[in-house]
XYZ file of C-alpha atoms in Angstrom:
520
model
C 54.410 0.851 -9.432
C 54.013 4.733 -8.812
C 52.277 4.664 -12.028
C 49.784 1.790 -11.681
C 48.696 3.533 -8.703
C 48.186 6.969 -10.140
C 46.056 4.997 -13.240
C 44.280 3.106 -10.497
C 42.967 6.294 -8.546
C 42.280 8.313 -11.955
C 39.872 5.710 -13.308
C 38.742 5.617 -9.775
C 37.574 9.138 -9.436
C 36.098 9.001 -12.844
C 33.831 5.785 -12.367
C 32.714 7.139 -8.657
C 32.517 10.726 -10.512
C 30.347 9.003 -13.479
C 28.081 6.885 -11.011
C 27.675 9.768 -9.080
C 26.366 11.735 -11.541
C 24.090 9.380 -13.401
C 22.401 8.539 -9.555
C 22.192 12.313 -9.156
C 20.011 12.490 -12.466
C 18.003 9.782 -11.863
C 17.262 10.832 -8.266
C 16.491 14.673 -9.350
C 14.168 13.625 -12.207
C 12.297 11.052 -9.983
C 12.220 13.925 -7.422
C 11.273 16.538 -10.621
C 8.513 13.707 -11.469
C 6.845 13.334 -8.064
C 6.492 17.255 -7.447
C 4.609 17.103 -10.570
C 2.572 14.680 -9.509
C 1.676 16.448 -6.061
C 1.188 19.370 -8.143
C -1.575 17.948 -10.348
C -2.969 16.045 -7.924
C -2.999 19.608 -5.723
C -4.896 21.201 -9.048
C -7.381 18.431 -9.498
C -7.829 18.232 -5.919
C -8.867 21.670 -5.391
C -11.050 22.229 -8.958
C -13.015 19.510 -7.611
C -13.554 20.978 -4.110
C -14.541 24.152 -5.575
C -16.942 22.821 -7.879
C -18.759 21.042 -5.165
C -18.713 23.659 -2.505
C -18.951 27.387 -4.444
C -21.843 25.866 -6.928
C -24.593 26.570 -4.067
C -23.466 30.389 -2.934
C -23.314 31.114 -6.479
C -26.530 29.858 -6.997
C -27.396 31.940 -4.119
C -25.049 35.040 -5.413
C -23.489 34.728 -1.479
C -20.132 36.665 -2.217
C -19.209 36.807 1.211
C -19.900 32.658 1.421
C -17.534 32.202 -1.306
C -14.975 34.494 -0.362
C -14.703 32.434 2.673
C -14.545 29.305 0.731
C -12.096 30.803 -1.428
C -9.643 31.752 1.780
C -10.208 28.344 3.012
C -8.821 27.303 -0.098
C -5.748 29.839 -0.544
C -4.539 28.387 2.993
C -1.986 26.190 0.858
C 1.135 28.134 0.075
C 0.617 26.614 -3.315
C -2.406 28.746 -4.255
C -1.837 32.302 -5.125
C -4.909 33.339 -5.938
C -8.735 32.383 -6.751
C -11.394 34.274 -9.059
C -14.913 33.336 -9.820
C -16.971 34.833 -12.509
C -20.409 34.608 -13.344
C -22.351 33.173 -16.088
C -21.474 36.250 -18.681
C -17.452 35.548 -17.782
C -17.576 38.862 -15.329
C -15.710 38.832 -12.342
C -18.182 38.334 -9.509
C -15.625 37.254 -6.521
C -11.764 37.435 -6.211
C -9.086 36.725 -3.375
C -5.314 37.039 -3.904
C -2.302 37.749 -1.625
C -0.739 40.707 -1.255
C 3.129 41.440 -0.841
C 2.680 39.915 2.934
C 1.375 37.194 1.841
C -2.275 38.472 3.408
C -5.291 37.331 1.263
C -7.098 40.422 0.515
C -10.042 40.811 -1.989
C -8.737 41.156 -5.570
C -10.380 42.247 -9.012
C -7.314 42.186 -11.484
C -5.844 39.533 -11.375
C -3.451 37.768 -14.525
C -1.011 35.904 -15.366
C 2.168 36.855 -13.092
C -0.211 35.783 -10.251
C 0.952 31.757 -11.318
C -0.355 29.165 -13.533
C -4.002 29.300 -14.426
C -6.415 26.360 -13.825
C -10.018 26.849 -14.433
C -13.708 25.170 -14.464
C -16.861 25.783 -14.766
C -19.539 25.807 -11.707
C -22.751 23.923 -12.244
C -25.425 23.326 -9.436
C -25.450 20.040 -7.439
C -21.684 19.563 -9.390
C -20.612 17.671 -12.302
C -21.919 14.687 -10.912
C -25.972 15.976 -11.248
C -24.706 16.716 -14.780
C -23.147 13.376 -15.736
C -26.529 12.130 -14.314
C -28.692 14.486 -16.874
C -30.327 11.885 -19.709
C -27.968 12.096 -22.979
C -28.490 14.677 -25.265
C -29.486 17.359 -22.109
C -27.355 20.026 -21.956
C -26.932 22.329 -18.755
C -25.989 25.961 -18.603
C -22.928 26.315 -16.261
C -23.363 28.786 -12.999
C -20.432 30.442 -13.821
C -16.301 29.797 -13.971
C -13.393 29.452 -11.295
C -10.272 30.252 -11.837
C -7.297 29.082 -9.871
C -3.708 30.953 -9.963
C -1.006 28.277 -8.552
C 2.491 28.644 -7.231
C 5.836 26.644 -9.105
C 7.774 28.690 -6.371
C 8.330 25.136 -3.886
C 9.068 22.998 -7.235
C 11.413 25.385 -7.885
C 13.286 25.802 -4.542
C 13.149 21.850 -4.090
C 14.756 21.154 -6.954
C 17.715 23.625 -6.595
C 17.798 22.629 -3.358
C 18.070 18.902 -4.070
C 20.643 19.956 -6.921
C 23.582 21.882 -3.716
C 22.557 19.006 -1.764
C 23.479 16.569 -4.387
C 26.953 18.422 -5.829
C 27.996 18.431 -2.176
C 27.357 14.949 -1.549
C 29.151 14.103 -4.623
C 32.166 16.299 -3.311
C 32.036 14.969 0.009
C 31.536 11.267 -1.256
C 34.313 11.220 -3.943
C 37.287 12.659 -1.558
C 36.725 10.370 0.654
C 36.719 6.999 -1.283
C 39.979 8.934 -3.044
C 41.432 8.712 0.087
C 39.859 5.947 1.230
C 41.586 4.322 -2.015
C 45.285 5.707 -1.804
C 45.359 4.435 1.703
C 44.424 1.271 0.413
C 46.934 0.776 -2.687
C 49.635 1.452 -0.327
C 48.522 -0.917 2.137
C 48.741 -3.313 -0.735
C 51.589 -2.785 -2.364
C 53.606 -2.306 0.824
C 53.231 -5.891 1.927
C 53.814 -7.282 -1.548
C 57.481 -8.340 -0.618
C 56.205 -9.885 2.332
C 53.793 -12.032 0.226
C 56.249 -12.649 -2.221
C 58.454 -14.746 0.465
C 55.249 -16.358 1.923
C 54.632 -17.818 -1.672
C 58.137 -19.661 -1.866
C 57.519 -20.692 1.658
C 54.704 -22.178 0.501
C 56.260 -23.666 -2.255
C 59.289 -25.357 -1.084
C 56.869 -27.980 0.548
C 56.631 -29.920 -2.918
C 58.678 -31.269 -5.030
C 57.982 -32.400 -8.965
C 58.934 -30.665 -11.517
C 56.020 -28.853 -13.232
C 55.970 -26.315 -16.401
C 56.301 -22.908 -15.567
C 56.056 -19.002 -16.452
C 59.003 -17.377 -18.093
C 60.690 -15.078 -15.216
C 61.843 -12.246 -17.604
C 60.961 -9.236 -15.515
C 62.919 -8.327 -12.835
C 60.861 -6.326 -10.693
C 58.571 -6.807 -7.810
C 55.939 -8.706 -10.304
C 58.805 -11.030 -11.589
C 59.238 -12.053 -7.946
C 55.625 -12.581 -7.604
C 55.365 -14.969 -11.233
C 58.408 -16.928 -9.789
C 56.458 -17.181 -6.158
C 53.328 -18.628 -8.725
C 55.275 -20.873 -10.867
C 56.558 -22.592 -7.147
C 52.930 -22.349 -5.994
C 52.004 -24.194 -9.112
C 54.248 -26.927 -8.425
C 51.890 -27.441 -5.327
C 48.667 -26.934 -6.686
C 49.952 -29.806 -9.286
C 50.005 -32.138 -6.660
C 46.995 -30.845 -5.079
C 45.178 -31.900 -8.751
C 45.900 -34.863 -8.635
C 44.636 -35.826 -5.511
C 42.046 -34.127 -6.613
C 41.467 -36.308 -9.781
C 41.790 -39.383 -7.614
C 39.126 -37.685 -5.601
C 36.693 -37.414 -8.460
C 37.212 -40.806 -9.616
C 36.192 -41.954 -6.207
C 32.879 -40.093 -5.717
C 32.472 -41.094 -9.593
C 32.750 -44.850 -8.426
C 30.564 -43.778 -4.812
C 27.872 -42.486 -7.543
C 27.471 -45.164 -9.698
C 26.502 -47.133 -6.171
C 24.539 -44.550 -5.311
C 22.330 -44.722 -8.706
C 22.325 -48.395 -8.699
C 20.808 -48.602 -4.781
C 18.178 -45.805 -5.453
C 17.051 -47.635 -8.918
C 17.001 -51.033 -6.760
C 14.882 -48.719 -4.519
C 12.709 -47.704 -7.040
C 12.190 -51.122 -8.009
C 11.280 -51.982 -4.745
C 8.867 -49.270 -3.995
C 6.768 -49.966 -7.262
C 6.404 -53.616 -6.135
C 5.380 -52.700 -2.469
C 2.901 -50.543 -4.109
C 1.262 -53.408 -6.476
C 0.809 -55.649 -3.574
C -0.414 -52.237 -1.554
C -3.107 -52.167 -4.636
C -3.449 -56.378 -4.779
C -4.569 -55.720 -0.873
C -6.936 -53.361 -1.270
C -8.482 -55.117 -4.072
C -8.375 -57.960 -2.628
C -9.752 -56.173 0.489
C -12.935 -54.531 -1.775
C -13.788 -58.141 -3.030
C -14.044 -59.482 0.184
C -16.391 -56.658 1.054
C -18.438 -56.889 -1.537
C -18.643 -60.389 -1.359
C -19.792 -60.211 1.955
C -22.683 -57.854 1.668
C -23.999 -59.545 -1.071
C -24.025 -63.292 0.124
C -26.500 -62.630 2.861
C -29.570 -61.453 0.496
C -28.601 -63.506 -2.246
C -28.547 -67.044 0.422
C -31.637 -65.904 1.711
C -33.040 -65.442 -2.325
C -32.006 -68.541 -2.904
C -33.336 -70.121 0.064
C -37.011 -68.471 -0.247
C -36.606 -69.721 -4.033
C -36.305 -73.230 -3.048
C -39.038 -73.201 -0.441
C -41.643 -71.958 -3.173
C -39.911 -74.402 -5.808
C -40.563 -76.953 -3.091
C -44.326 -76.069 -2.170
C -45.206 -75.629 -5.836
C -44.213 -79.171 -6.913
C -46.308 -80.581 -3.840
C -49.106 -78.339 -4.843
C -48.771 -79.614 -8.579
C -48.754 -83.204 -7.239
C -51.851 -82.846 -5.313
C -53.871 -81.225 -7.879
C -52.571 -84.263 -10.351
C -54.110 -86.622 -7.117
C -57.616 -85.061 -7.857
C -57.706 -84.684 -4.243
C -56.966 -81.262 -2.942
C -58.542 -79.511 -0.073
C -58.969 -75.198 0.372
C -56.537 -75.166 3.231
C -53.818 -76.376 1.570
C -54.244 -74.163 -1.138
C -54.639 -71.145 1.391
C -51.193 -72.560 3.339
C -49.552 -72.457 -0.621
C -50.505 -69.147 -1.768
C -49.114 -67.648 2.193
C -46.033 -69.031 1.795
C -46.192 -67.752 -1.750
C -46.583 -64.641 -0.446
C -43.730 -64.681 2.058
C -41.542 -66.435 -0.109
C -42.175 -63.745 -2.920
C -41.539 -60.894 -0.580
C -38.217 -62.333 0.678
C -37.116 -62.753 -2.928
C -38.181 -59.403 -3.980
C -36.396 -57.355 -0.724
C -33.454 -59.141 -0.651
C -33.045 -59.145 -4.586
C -33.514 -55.400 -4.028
C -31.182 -55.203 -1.249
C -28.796 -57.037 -3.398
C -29.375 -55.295 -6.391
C -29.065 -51.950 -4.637
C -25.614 -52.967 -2.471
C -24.611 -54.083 -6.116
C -25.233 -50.261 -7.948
C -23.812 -48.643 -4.981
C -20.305 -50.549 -5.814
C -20.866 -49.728 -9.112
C -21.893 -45.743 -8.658
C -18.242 -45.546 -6.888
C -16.623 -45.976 -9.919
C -18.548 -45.199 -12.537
C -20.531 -41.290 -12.740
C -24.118 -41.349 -11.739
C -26.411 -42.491 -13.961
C -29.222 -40.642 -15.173
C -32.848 -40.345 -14.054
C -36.047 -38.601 -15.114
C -36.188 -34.889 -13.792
C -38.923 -33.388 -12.652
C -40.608 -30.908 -10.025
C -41.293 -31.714 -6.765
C -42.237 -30.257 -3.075
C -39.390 -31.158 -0.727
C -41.250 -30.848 2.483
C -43.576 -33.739 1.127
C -40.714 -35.676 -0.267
C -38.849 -35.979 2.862
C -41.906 -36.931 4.520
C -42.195 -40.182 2.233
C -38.524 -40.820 2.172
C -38.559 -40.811 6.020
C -42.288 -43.223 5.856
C -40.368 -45.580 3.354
C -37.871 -46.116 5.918
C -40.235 -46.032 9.064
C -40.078 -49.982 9.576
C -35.810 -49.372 9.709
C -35.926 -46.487 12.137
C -38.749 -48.279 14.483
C -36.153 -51.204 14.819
C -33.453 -48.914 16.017
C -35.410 -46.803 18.323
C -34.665 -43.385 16.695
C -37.252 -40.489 16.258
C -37.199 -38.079 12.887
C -37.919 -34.467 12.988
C -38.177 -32.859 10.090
C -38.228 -28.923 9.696
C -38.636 -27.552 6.052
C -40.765 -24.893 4.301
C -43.788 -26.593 2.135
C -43.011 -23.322 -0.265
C -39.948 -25.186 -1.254
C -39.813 -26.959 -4.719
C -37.036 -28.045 -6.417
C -36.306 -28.959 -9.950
C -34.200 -31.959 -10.096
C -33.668 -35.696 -9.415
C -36.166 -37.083 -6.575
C -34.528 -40.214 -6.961
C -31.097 -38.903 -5.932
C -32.454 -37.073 -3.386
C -33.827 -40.424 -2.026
C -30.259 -41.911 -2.273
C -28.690 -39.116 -0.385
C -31.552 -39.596 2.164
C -31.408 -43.068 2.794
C -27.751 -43.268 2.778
C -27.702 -40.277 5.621
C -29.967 -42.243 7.686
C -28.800 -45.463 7.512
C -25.583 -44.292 7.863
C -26.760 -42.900 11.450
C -28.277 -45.796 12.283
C -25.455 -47.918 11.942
C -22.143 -45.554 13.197
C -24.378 -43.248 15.500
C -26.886 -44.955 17.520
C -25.170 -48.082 19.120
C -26.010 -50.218 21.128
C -30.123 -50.167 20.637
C -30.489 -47.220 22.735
C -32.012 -45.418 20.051
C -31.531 -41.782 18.894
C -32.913 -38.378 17.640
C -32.467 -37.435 14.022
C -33.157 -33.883 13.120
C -33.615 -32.381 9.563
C -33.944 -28.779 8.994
C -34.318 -27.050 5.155
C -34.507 -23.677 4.311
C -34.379 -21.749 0.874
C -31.840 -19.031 0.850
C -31.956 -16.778 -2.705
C -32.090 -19.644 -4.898
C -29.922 -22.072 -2.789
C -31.246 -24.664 -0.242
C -28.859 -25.074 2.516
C -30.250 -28.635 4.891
C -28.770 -29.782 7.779
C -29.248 -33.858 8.303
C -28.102 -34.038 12.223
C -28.192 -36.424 14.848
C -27.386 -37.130 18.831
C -25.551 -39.980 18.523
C -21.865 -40.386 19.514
C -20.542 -38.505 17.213
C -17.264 -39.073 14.605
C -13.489 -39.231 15.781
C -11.312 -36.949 14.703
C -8.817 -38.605 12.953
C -11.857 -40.104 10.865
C -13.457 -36.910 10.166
C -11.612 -36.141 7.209
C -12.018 -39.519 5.589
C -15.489 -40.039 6.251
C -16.606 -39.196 2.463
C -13.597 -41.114 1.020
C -14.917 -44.547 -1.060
C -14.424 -47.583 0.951
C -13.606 -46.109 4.150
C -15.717 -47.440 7.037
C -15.248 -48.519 10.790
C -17.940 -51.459 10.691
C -16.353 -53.305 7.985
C -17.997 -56.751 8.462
C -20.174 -55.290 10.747
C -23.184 -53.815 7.966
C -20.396 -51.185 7.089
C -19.829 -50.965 3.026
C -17.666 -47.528 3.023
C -19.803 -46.171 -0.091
C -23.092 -45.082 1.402
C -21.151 -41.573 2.641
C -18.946 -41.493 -0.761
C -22.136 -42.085 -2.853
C -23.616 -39.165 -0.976
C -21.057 -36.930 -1.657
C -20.598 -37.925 -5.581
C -24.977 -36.971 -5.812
C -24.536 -33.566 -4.062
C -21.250 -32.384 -6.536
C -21.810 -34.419 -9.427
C -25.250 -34.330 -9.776
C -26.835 -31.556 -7.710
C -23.919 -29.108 -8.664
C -23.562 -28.597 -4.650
C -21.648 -29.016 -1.797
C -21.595 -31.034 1.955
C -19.926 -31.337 4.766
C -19.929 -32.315 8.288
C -19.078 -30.567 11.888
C -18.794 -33.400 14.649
C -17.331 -33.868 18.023
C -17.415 -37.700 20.086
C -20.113 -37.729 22.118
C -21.681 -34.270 21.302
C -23.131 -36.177 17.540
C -22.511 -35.512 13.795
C -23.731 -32.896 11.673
C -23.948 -32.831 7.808
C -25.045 -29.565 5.801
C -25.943 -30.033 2.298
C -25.599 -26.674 -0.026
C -27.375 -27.307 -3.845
C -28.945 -24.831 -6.081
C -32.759 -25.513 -6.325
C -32.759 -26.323 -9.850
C -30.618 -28.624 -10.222
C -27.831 -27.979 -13.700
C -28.390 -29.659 -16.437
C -24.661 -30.911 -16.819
C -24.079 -31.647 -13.320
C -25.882 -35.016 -13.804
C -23.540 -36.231 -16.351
């Protein structure tokens, strides 16, 4: 046992002794590597601040400037000494310390004063050279030389190296001791353990395979403790085993209830989908039956007129005013047919634009102060109805290249879209438009007064389908189709700021020519 322990603190002291040592390396050659670093840095640092500031008093031929440059400089206990010398490489200014340390005016200076660093000195500084046209070459003022000190590298590493052998000293006796206190701890109480094992063991009972008990010394006491502690853990198995054959069986349930769960959640989320399709049908159902009824019903009126109109001429017998009468209702008839064929028509491609991309148009050039004044006319009889008063605010210096016809989409839907969620109620409203050209980006703002967008809507209020007037003139698309022009086809952005009662702000953000590929 004497032995094991004497092994034990051998191969100790030569792992901690090893470690040690390899740590000590690594930490004085990472020490060795950032000196060297400081010390370059310190060289390049001070070259460069020469060249800028001694170019001019050597331009000048100010010795007593540069002297006092050059003792501004030797202030760091790395720099030894500094000499200067002239275009023709003759010394012109020198500064050195003496065996005080003093900096004193020097001529001879060499090599024992440290290691050597020069440049050369050119007027206005390297940089007024680099910016010379290429091929231009520029005599230099003159040269600076700089002597440097490896004195601190030197002292910090030796230093670092006591500190580190008498850490290492220090360290390793204690854990030695540290350790030998600790082996006899542990082999002290092995007896005692020994005892606690066949304690331990006498609580079972079968008869399990064991370890041969051949030695007769403390170990042999401990294998015989383990072979009675294996009868135990034996029994302990096999519960154990029963154990895993249970949360086996528990698993098996487990897997079977989550892939009846499964099953479950894929069929609540076909008849979430059936719903909503369901729900879109009646929608669009709904918006279209009114304009087509009222086609159908203007249709039948002229059908109606014309046959008596056909009749009477086939009489002989027809008189002006009933031919007047025919061609008014003609009139009116034909108008119903074509507005609500176009309202149908146009609720019909706005269903369509939500799942299909845009469609193309012609492209062309046009003013969009102008434009928004005929967008906003087109829709004058629509905004008289509802009370509500346009201002527009835009540059006429603005053009854009791009797609007037989706610009009269995301127009219309904007207003309309006011009309119906803002202004309730008839009271009427103020809608406010305001453009302005920014590098070659048009930022307009499309606000109103009305009363404004919740909050928990705000983020959905671009999403296809969403609306709050659903049955009510509300379609969900006229916000989504907006937002599909600006990216998709205008290559820009949108969004909206808007607080209840304080109204609803969109800002629009598109290039003023319009990309080519953003339309596909």
């Amino acid at each position: 046992m004497n032995s094991i322990r004497i092994r034990l603190i051998v191969l100790f002291i030569v792992v901690t002794a090893t470690t040690l040592t390899v740590f000590g390396m690594y930490a004085r050659f990472q020490l060795s590597r950032t000196l060297e670093n400081r010390f370059s840095q310190l060289t390049h640092a001070t070259l460069t601040r020469l060249e800028i500031s001694v170019s001019e008093p050597m331009w000048n031929f100010d010795a007593s400037g540069i002297f006092s440059i050059l003792e501004a400089e030797m202030l760091q206990s790395e720099v030894n000494a500094i000499q200067v010398f002239d275009s023709q490489m003759r010394p012109f200014v020198s500064a050195a310390r003496d065996s005080q340390g003093h900096i004193v005016a020097g001529s001879a200076l060499g090599s024992s004063q440290g290691v050597s660093v020069e440049t050369e000195l050119f007027r206005g500084g390297r940089d007024a050279v680099s910016a010379l046209p290429a091929g231009t070459q520029r005599k230099p003022l003159g040269h600076v030389v700089v002597y440097f000190s490896r004195d601190h590298i030197d002292e910090a590493l030796h230093a670092d190296a006591v500190r580190w052998i008498s850490e290492a000293l220090v360290i390793d006796t204690v854990l030695v001791l540290a350790l030998t206190l600790s082996l006899g701890m542990v082999f002290k109480p092995l007896r005692r353990l020994r005892d606690a094992l066949f304690d331990l063991a006498r609580q079972g009972g079968d008869e399990v395979q064991e370890l041969p008990e051949t030695e007769r010394t403390e170990f042999g006491e401990v294998i015989q403790g383990f072979n009675q502690t294996q009868r135990k853990l034996k029994q302990v198995m096999l519960r154990h085993s029963q154990a895993e054959e249970a949360a086996r069986t528990a698993a098996a349930k487990t897997e079977q209830a989550y892939a009846e769960l499964q099953s479950a959640q894929q069929s609540l989320l076909q008849s979430e989908k059936l719903a909503s399709l369901g729900s879109l049908v009646a929608g669009v159902a709904h918006e279209i039956n009114t304009p087509v009824g009222i086609t159908l019903t203007s249709a039948s009126v002229l059908l109606e007129s014309t046959q008596k109109l056909q009749n009477t001429l086939a009489s002989g017998v027809i008189r002006k005013s009933e031919i007047v009468a025919y061609t008014e209702l003609a009139t009116e008839s034909v108008q119903l047919i074509v507005s609500n064929a176009e309202r149908a028509a146009h609720l019909i491609q706005s269903f369509k634009q939500v799942a299909v991309d845009q469609t193309s148009e012609q492209r062309r050039q046009y003013a969009l102060k102008s434009y928004l004044d005929e967008v906003m006319s087109s829709l004058h009889p629509v905004l008289r109805k509802a009370r509500a008063q346009v201002t527009i605010t835009c540059p006429s210096t603005i053009f854009l290249d791009g797609y007037p016809g989706a610009m009269a989409q995301v127009l219309t839907n904007l207003t309309m879209n006011a009309l119906t969620h803002a202004f309730k109620d008839e009271a009427g409203g103020k809608i406010e438009i305001l453009a302005e050209l920014e590098g070659e980006t048009v930022c307009m703002r499309f606000c109103d007064d009305g009363c404004g967008i919740a909050p928990e809507h705000l983020g959905k209020v671009f999403d296809p389908f969403f609306t709050t007037r659903r049955g009510l003139g509300g379609t969900g698309l006229g916000l989504n189709i907006v937002f599909n022009i600006m990216v998709k086809q205008f290559g820009g952005t949108i969004t909206v700021n808007s607080a209840l009662g304080k109204g609803s702000c969109f800002v629009l953000q598109f290039p003023r020519i319009s990309p080519v590929t953003a339309q596909k």
